[in-house]
Coordinates of C-alpha atoms in Angstrom, one line a residue:
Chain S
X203 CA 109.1 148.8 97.8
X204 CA 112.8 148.9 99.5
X205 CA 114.0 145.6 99.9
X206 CA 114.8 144.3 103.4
X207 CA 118.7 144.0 104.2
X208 CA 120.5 142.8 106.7
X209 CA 124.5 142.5 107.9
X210 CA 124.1 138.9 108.8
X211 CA 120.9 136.4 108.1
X212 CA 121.3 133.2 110.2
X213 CA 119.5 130.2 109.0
X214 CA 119.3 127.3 111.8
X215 CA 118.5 124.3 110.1
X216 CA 119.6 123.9 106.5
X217 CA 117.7 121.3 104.8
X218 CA 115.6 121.8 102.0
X219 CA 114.0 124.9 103.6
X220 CA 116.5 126.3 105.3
X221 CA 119.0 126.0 102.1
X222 CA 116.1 127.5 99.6
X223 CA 116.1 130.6 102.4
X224 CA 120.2 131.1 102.4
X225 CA 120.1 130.6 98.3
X226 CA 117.2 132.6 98.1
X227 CA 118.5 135.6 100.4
X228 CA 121.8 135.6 98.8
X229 CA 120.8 135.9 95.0
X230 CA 118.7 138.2 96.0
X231 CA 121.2 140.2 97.8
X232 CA 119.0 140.8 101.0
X233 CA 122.4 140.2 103.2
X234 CA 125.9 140.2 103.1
X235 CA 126.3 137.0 104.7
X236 CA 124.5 134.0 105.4
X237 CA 125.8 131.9 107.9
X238 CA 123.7 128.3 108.1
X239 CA 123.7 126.4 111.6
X240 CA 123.7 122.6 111.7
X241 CA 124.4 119.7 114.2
X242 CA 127.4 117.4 112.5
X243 CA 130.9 118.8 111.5
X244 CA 129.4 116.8 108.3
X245 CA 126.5 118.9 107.3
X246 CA 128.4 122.1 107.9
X247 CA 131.3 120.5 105.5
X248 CA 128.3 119.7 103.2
X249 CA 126.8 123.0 103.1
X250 CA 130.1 124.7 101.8
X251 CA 130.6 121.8 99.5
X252 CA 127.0 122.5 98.5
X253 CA 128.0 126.5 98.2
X254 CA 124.2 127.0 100.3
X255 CA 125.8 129.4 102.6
X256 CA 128.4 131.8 103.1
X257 CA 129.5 130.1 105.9
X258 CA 128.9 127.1 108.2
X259 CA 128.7 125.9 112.2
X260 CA 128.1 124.3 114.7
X261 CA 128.4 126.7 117.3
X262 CA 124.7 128.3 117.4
X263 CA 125.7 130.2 120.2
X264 CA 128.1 132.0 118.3
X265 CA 126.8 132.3 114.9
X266 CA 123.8 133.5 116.7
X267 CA 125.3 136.2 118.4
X268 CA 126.3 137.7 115.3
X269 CA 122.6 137.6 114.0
X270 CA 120.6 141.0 112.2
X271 CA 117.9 137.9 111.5
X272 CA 117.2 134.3 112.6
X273 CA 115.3 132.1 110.8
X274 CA 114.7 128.9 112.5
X275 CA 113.9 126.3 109.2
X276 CA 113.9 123.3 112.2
X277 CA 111.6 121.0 112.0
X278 CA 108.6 121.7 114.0
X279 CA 109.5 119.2 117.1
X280 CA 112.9 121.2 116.9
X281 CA 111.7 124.9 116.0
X282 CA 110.6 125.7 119.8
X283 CA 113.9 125.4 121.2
X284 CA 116.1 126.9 118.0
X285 CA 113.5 130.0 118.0
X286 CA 114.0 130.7 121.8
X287 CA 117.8 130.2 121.5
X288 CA 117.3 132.8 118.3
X289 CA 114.9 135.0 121.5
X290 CA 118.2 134.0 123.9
X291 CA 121.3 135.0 121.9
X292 CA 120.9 137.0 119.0
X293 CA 121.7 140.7 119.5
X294 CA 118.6 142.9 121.0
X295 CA 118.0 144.4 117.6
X296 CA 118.6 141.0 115.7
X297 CA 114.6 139.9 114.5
X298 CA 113.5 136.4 114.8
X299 CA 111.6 134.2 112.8
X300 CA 110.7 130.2 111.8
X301 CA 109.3 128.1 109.1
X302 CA 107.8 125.7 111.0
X303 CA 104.7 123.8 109.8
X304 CA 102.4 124.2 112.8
X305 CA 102.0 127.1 114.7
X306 CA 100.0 127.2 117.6
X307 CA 101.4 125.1 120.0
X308 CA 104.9 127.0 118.8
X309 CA 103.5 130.1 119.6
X310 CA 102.4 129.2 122.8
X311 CA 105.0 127.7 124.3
X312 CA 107.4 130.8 123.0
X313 CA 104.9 133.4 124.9
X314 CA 105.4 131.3 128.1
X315 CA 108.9 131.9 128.0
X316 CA 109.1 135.8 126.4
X317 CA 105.9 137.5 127.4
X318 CA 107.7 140.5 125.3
X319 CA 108.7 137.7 122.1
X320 CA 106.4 140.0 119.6
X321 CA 109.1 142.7 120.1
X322 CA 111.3 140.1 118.3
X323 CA 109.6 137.6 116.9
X324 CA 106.4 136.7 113.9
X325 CA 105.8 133.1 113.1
X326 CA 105.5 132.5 109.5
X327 CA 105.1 129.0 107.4
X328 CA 106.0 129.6 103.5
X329 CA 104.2 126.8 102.0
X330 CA 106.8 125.7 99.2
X331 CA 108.7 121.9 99.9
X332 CA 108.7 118.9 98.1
X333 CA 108.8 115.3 98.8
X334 CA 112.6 115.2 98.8
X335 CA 114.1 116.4 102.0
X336 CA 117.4 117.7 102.1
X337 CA 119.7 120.8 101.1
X338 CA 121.1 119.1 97.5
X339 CA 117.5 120.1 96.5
X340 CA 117.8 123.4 97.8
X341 CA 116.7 126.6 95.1
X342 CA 116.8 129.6 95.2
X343 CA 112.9 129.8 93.6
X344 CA 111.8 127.5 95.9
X345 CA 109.5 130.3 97.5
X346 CA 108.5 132.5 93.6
X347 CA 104.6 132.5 93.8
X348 CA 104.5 130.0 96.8
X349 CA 102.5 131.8 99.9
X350 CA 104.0 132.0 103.1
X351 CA 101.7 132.5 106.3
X352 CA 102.6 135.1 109.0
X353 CA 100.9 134.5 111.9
X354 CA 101.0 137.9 114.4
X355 CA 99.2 137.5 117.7
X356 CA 98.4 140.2 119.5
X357 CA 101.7 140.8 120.9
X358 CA 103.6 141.3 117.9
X359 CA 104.6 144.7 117.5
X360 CA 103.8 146.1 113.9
X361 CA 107.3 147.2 113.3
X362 CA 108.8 143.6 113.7
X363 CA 105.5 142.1 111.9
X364 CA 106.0 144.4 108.9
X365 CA 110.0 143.5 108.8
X366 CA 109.9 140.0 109.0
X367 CA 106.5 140.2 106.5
X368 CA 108.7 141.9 104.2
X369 CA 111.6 139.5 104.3
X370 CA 109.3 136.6 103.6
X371 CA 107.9 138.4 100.6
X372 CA 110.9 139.6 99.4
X373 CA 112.1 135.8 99.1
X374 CA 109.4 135.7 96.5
X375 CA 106.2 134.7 98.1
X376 CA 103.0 136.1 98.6
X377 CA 102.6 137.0 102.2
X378 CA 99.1 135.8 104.0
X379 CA 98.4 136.8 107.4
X380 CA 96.5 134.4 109.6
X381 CA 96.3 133.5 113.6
X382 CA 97.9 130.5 114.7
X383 CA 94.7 128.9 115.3
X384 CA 93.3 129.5 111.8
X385 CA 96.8 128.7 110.0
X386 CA 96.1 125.3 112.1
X387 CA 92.8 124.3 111.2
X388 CA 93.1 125.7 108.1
X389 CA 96.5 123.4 107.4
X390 CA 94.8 120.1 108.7
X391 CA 92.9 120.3 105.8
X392 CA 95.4 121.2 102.9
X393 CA 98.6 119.8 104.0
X394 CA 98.2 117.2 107.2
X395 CA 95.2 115.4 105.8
X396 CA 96.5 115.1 102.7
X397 CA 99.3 113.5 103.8
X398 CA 98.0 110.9 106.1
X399 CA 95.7 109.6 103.4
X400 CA 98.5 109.6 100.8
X401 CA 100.5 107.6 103.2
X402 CA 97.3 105.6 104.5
X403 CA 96.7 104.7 100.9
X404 CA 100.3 103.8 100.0
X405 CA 100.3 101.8 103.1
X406 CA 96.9 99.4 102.3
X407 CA 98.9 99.1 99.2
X408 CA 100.4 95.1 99.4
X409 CA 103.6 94.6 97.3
X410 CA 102.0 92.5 95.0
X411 CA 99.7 95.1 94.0
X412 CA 102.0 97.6 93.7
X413 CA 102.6 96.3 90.3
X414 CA 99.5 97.4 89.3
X415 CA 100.1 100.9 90.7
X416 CA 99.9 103.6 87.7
X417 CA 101.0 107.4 87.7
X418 CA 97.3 107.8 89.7
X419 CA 98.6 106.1 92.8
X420 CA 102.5 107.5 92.7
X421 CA 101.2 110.9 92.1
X422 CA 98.3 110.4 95.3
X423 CA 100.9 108.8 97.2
X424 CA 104.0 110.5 96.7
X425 CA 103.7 112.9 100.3
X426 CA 104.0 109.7 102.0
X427 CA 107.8 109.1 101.0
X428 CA 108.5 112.2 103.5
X429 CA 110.3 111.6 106.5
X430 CA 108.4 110.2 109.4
X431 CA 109.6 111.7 112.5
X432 CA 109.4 115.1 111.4
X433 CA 105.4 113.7 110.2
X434 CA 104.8 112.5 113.8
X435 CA 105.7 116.1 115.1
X436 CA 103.6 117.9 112.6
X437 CA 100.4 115.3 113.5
X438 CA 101.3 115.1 117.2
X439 CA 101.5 119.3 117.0
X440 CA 97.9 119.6 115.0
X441 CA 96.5 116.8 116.7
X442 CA 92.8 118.1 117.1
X443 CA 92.5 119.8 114.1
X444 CA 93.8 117.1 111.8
X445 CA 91.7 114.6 113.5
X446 CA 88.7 117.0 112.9
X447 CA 90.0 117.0 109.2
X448 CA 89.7 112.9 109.3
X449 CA 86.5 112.9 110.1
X450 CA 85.1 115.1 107.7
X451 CA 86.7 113.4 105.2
X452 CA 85.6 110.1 106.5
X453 CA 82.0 111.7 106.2
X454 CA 82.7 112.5 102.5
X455 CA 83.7 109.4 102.0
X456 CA 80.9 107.5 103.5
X457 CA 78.6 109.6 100.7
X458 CA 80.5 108.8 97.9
X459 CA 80.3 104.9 99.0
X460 CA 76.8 105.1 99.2
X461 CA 76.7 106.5 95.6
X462 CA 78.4 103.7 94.1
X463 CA 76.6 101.1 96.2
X464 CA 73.1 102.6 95.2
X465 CA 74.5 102.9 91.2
X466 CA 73.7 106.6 91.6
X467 CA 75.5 107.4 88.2
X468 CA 74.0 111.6 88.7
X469 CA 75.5 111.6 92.1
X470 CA 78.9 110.0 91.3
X471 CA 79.0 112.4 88.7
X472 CA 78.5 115.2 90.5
X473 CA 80.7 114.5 93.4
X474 CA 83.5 113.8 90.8
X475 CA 82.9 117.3 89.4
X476 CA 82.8 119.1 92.5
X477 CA 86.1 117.7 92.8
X478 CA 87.3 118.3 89.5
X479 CA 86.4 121.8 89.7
X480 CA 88.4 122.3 92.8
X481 CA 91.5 120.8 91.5
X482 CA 91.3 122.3 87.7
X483 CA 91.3 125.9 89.9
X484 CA 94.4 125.6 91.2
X485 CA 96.2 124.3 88.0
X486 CA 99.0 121.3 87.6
Chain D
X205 CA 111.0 87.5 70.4
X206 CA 109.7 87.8 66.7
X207 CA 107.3 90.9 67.1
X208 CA 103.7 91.0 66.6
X209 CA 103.3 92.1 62.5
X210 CA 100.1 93.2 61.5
X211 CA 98.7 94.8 58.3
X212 CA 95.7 97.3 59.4
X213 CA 95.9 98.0 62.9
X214 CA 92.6 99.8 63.7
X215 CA 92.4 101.7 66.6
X216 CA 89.0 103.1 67.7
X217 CA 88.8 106.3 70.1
X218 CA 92.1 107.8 69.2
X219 CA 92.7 109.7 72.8
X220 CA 95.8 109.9 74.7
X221 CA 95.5 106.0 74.9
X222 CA 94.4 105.0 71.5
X223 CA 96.6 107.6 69.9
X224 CA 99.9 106.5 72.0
X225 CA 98.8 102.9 70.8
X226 CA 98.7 104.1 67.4
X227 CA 102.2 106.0 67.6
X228 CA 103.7 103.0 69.1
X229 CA 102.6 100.8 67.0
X230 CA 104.0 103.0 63.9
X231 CA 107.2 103.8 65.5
X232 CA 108.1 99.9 66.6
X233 CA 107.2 98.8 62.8
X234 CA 104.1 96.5 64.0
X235 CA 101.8 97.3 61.0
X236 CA 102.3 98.7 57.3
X237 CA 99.1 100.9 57.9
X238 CA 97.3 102.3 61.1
X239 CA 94.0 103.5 60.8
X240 CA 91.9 105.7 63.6
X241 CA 88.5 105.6 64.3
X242 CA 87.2 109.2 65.5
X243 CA 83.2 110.3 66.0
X244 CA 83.3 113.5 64.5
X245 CA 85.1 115.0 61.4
X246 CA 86.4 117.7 63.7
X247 CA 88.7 114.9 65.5
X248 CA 89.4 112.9 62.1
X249 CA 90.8 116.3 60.6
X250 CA 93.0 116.9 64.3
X251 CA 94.2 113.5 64.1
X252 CA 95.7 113.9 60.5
X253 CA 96.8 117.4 61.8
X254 CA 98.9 116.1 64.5
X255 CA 99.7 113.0 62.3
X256 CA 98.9 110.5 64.8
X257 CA 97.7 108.0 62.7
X258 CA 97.9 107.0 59.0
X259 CA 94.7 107.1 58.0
X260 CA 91.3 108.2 59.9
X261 CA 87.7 108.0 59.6
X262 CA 84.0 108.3 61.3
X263 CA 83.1 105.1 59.3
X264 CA 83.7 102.2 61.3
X265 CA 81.9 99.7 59.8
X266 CA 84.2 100.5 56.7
X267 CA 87.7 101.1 58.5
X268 CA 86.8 97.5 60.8
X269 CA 86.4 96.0 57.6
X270 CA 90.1 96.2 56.7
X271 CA 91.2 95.4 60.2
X272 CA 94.0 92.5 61.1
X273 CA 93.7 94.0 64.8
X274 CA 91.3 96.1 66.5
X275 CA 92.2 97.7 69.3
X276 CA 89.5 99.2 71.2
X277 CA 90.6 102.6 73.4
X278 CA 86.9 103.6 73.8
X279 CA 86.4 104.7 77.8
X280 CA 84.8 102.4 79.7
X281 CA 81.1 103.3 79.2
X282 CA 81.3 102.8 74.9
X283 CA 83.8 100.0 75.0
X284 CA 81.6 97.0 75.1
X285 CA 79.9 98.2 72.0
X286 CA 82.8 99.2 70.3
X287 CA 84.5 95.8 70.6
X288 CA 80.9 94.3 69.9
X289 CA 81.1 95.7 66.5
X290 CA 84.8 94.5 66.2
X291 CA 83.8 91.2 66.4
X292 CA 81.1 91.8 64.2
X293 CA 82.9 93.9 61.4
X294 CA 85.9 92.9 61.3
X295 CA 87.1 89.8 59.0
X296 CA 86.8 86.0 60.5
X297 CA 90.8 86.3 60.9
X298 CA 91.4 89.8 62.7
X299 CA 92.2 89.9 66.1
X300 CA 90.5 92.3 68.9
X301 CA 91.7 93.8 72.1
X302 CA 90.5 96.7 74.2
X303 CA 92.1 98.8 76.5
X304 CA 89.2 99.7 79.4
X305 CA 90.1 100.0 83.0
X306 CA 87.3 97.6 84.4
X307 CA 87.0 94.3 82.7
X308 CA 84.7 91.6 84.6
X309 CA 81.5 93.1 83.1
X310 CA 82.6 94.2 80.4
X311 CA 83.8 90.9 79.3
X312 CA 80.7 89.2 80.3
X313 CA 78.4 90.8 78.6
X314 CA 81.1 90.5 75.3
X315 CA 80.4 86.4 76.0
X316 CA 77.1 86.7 76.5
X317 CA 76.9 87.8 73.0
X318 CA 79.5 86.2 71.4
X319 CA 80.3 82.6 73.3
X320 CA 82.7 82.1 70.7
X321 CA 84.7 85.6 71.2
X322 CA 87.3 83.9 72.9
X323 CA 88.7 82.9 69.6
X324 CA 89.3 86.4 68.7
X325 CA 89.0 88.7 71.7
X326 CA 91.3 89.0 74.4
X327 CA 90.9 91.8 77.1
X328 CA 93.4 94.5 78.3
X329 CA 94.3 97.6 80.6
X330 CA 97.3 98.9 79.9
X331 CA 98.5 100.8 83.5
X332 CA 100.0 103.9 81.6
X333 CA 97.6 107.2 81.7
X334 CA 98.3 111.0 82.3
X335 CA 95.9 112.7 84.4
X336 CA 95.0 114.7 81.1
X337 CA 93.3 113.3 78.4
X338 CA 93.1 113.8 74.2
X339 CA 95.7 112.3 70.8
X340 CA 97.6 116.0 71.3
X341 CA 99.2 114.5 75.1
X342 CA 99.6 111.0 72.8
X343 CA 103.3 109.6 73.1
X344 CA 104.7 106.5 71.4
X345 CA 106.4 105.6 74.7
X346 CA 103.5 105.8 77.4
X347 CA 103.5 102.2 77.5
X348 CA 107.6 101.7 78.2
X349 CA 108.1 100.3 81.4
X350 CA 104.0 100.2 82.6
X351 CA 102.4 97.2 83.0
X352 CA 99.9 96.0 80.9
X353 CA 96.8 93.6 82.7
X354 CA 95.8 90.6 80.0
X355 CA 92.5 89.1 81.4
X356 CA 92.4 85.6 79.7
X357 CA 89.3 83.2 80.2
X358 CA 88.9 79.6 80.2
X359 CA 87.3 80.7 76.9
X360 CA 90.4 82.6 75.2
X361 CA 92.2 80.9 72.5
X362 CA 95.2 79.9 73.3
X363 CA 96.5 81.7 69.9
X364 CA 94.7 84.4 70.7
X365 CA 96.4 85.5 73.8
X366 CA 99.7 84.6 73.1
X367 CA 98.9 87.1 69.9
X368 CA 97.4 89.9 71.8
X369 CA 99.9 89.1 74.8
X370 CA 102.6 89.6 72.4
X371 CA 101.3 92.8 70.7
X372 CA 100.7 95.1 74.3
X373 CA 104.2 93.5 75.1
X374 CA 105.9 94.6 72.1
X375 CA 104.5 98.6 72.7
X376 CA 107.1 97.9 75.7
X377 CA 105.1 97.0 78.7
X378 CA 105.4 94.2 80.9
X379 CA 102.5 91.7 80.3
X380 CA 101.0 90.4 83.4
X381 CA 97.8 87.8 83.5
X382 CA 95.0 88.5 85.9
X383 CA 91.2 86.7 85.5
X384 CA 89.1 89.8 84.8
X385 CA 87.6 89.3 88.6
X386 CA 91.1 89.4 90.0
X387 CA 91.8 92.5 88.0
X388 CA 89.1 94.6 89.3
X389 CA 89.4 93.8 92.6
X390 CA 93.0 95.1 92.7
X391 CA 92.7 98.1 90.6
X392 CA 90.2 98.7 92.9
X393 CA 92.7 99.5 95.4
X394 CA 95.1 100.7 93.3
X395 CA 93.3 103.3 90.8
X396 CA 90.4 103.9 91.5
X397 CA 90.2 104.2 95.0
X398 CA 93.3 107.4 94.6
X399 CA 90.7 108.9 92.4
X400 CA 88.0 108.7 94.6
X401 CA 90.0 109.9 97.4
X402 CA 91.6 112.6 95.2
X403 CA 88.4 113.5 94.3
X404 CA 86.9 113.6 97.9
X405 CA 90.1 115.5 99.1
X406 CA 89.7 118.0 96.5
X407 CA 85.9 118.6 96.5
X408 CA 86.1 119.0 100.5
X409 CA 89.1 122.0 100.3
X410 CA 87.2 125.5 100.1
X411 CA 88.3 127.9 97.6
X412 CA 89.9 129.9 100.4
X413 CA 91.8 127.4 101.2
X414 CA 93.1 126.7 98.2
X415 CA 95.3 129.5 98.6
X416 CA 97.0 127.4 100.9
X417 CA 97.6 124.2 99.2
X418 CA 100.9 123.3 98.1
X419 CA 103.0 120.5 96.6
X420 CA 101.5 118.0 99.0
X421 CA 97.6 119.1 98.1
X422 CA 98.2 119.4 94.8
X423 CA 99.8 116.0 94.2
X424 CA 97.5 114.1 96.1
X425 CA 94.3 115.4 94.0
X426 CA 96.1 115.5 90.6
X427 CA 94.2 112.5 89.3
X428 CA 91.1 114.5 90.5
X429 CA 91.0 116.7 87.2
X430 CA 90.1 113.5 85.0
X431 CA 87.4 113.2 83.3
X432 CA 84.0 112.9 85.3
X433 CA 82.4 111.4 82.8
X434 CA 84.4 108.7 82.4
X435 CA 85.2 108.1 85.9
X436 CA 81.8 107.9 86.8
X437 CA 81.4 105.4 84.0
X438 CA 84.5 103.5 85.9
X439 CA 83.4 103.5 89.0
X440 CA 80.0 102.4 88.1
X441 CA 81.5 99.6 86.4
X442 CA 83.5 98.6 89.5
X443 CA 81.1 99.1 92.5
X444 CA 81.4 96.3 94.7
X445 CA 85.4 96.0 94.8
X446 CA 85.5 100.3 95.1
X447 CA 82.9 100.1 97.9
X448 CA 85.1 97.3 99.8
X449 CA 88.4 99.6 98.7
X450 CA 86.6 102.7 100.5
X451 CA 85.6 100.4 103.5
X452 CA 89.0 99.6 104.3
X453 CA 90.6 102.8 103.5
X454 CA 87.7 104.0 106.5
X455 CA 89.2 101.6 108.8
X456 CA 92.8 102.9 108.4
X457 CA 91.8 106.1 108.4
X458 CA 89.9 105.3 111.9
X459 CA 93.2 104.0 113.1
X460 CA 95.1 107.2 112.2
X461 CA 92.6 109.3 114.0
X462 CA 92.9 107.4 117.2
X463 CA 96.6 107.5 117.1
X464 CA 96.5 110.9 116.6
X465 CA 93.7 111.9 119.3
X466 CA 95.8 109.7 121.5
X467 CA 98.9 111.4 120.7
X468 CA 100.4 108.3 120.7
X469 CA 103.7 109.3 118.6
X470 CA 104.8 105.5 118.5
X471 CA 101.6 104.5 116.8
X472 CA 101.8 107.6 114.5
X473 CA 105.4 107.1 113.4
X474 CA 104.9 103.4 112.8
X475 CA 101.8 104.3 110.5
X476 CA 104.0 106.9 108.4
X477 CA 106.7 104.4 108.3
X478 CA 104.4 101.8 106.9
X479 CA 103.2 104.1 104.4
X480 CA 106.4 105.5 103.6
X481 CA 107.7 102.2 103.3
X482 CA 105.5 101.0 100.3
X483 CA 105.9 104.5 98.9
X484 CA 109.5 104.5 98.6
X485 CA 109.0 100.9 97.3
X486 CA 107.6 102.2 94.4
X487 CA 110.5 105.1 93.1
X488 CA 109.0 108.8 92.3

């Protein structure tokens, strides 16, 4: 397969995702230049310190008129606006896509604004991160046997969906085609549930007892150290299907409390296998 | 602190626990010989392979006969027999200790055999683990830094604890007191509710979907791929505190879902930052 170049990649939103993209595309030689947008004079002094990028600004205006590609790596309250700025400024040919974790409501509110987006634009969510937040833990292998979601809608024109497919694959990932709808439900349950019982758990936790907390608990809880505005956007954005993803749980739960209450020892065995069996598939 | 100095340490169940104990013990100098206790003459031959121990048998009767300390590393459901015989075996001066993750029954059913145990028994959990098990994942430093639950009764000698006390502290944990009660009730909420909610998370992710779990999944159901056995044997030990632990968890969990149906981003945000809060509290 030919890989996908372009002149100039623009990555708006360099954190752990966005850096992992710029490192990613430039060892990989996908582009000639990577040019990373961020808010502070700061970040864009870190970012060269960091040696993420080619080159750094705060003018998204025009960095992103110099754009072959956008890649919004925004946070998902954020990724709305940076993706229809990407729709706004970029050059006509320039392709547009985003990283963000939820997808629907995204996808939505883009169409409202560019009925003609697909011409442009897929939404795509490479599932690769890490507790840590940030683009000092940015690497270039962030994305090597992760799987990144596309998510083409009717409207997306096959040329710009195969494109932008490519680029995410070419990072390293293997490419998984969904609708928004489905990425949505079916993230409630992997990543959005996970995390509000991690961070439910941590936080039923009392300080006194976190002395008696073992590598079970850090590892169960670890999700929860993420940040919690850019939490509150992906809950508030997957509202209905994470509370869906509660409740089922909750229902789960309910079962295996009955087990333990009744002394079923064949029942708590076999609910503990059914979960052992899940996680030994996927490996550590 | 003059350390703990023992002839024979005996260790029986030589697992990732029991053999860690056994390493430790050898490389901090606390006894001239260790000697391992294994079922079959498969796992006597492996523990001599990986040289986890000095010497190892399937004779127990013969091995507890030599013993100055007995430290029991049997899972949950064998260790009441196991330190049964210890008490039995053993000569009128060795000490015993186990290492089981529930301790209330265990311990009274050990009195109701032996009122006089407290002379020579003192109970244990040391918090150190791995999610996977067997003497190969055995390290002499699992216990560096953990901490490591004592559960003294009006019973125990005060000899006796101070003995045992000192022997899990010189392995290099922190020694902390609990009554056995006490200590169930908060690993409750500390260990084995993550497992069962590990476990729950897992067993309710289809395989489909497991193509779209990441970090965050697979952290949060790591513990999940313990044994089943020996969990069941756990949480059958612990019922009533585990059924109160899951009860709770429920009500958060309730909370979260109402916050979230309500998109109420302030309730949301303060819920992560609660959880994220105790997290972070605890280091990665």
């Amino acid at each position: 397969m030919q890989l996908p170049r372009f002149e100039r990649v623009v990555v708006v939103g360099v954190g752990l995702i966005g850096g992992s993209v710029a490192l990613a595309v430039r060892e990989r030689g996908l582009a000639r230049t990577v040019i990373g947008i961020s808010r502070s004079p700061q970040s864009v002094d870190r970012l060269l310190e960091l040696g993420v990028v080619d080159e750094a600004t705060t003018n998204a205006r025009e960095a992103l008129a110099k754009a072959d590609l956008v890649v919004v790596c925004s946070p998902v309250g954020a990724a709305v606006e940076a993706v229809l700025a990407g729709l706004r400024d970029a050059p006509e040919h320039a392709l547009v896509t985003d990283a963000a974790s939820t997808k629907s409501g995204l996808i939505n509110q883009i169409y409202a604004e560019h009925p003609r987006g697909g011409d442009r634009y897929l939404g795509a969510h490479p599932l690769a991160g890490d507790h840590r937040s940030g683009p000092e833990w940015a690497r270039a292998d962030l994305f090597v046997g992760a799987t990144t979601v596309v998510t083409p809608v009717p409207q997306t024109a096959p040329m710009t969906s195969d494109a932008i497919s490519g680029f995410w694959g070419a990072l390293g990932s293997r490419v998984l085609s969904l609708t928004p709808a489905e990425h949505d439900t079916r993230l409630a349950r992997t990543s959005h549930l996970p995390h509000v019982v991690a961070a439910a758990l941590a936080a039923a936790t009392s300080e006194e007892d976190l002395l008696l907390a073992a590598t079970g608990w850090a590892d169960t809880t670890r999700v929860a150290a993420g940040s919690a505005a850019l939490w509150r956007d992906i809950l508030m954005a997957n509202a209905p299907a994470t509370a869906q993803a509660i409740a089922n749980l909750q229902m789960q739960l309910t079962e295996w409390s009955q087990a333990i209450q009744n002394a079923d020892a064949q029942r708590i065995e076999q609910l503990l296998e059914d979960g052992k069996r899940r996680r030994d598939a996927l490996g550590s």
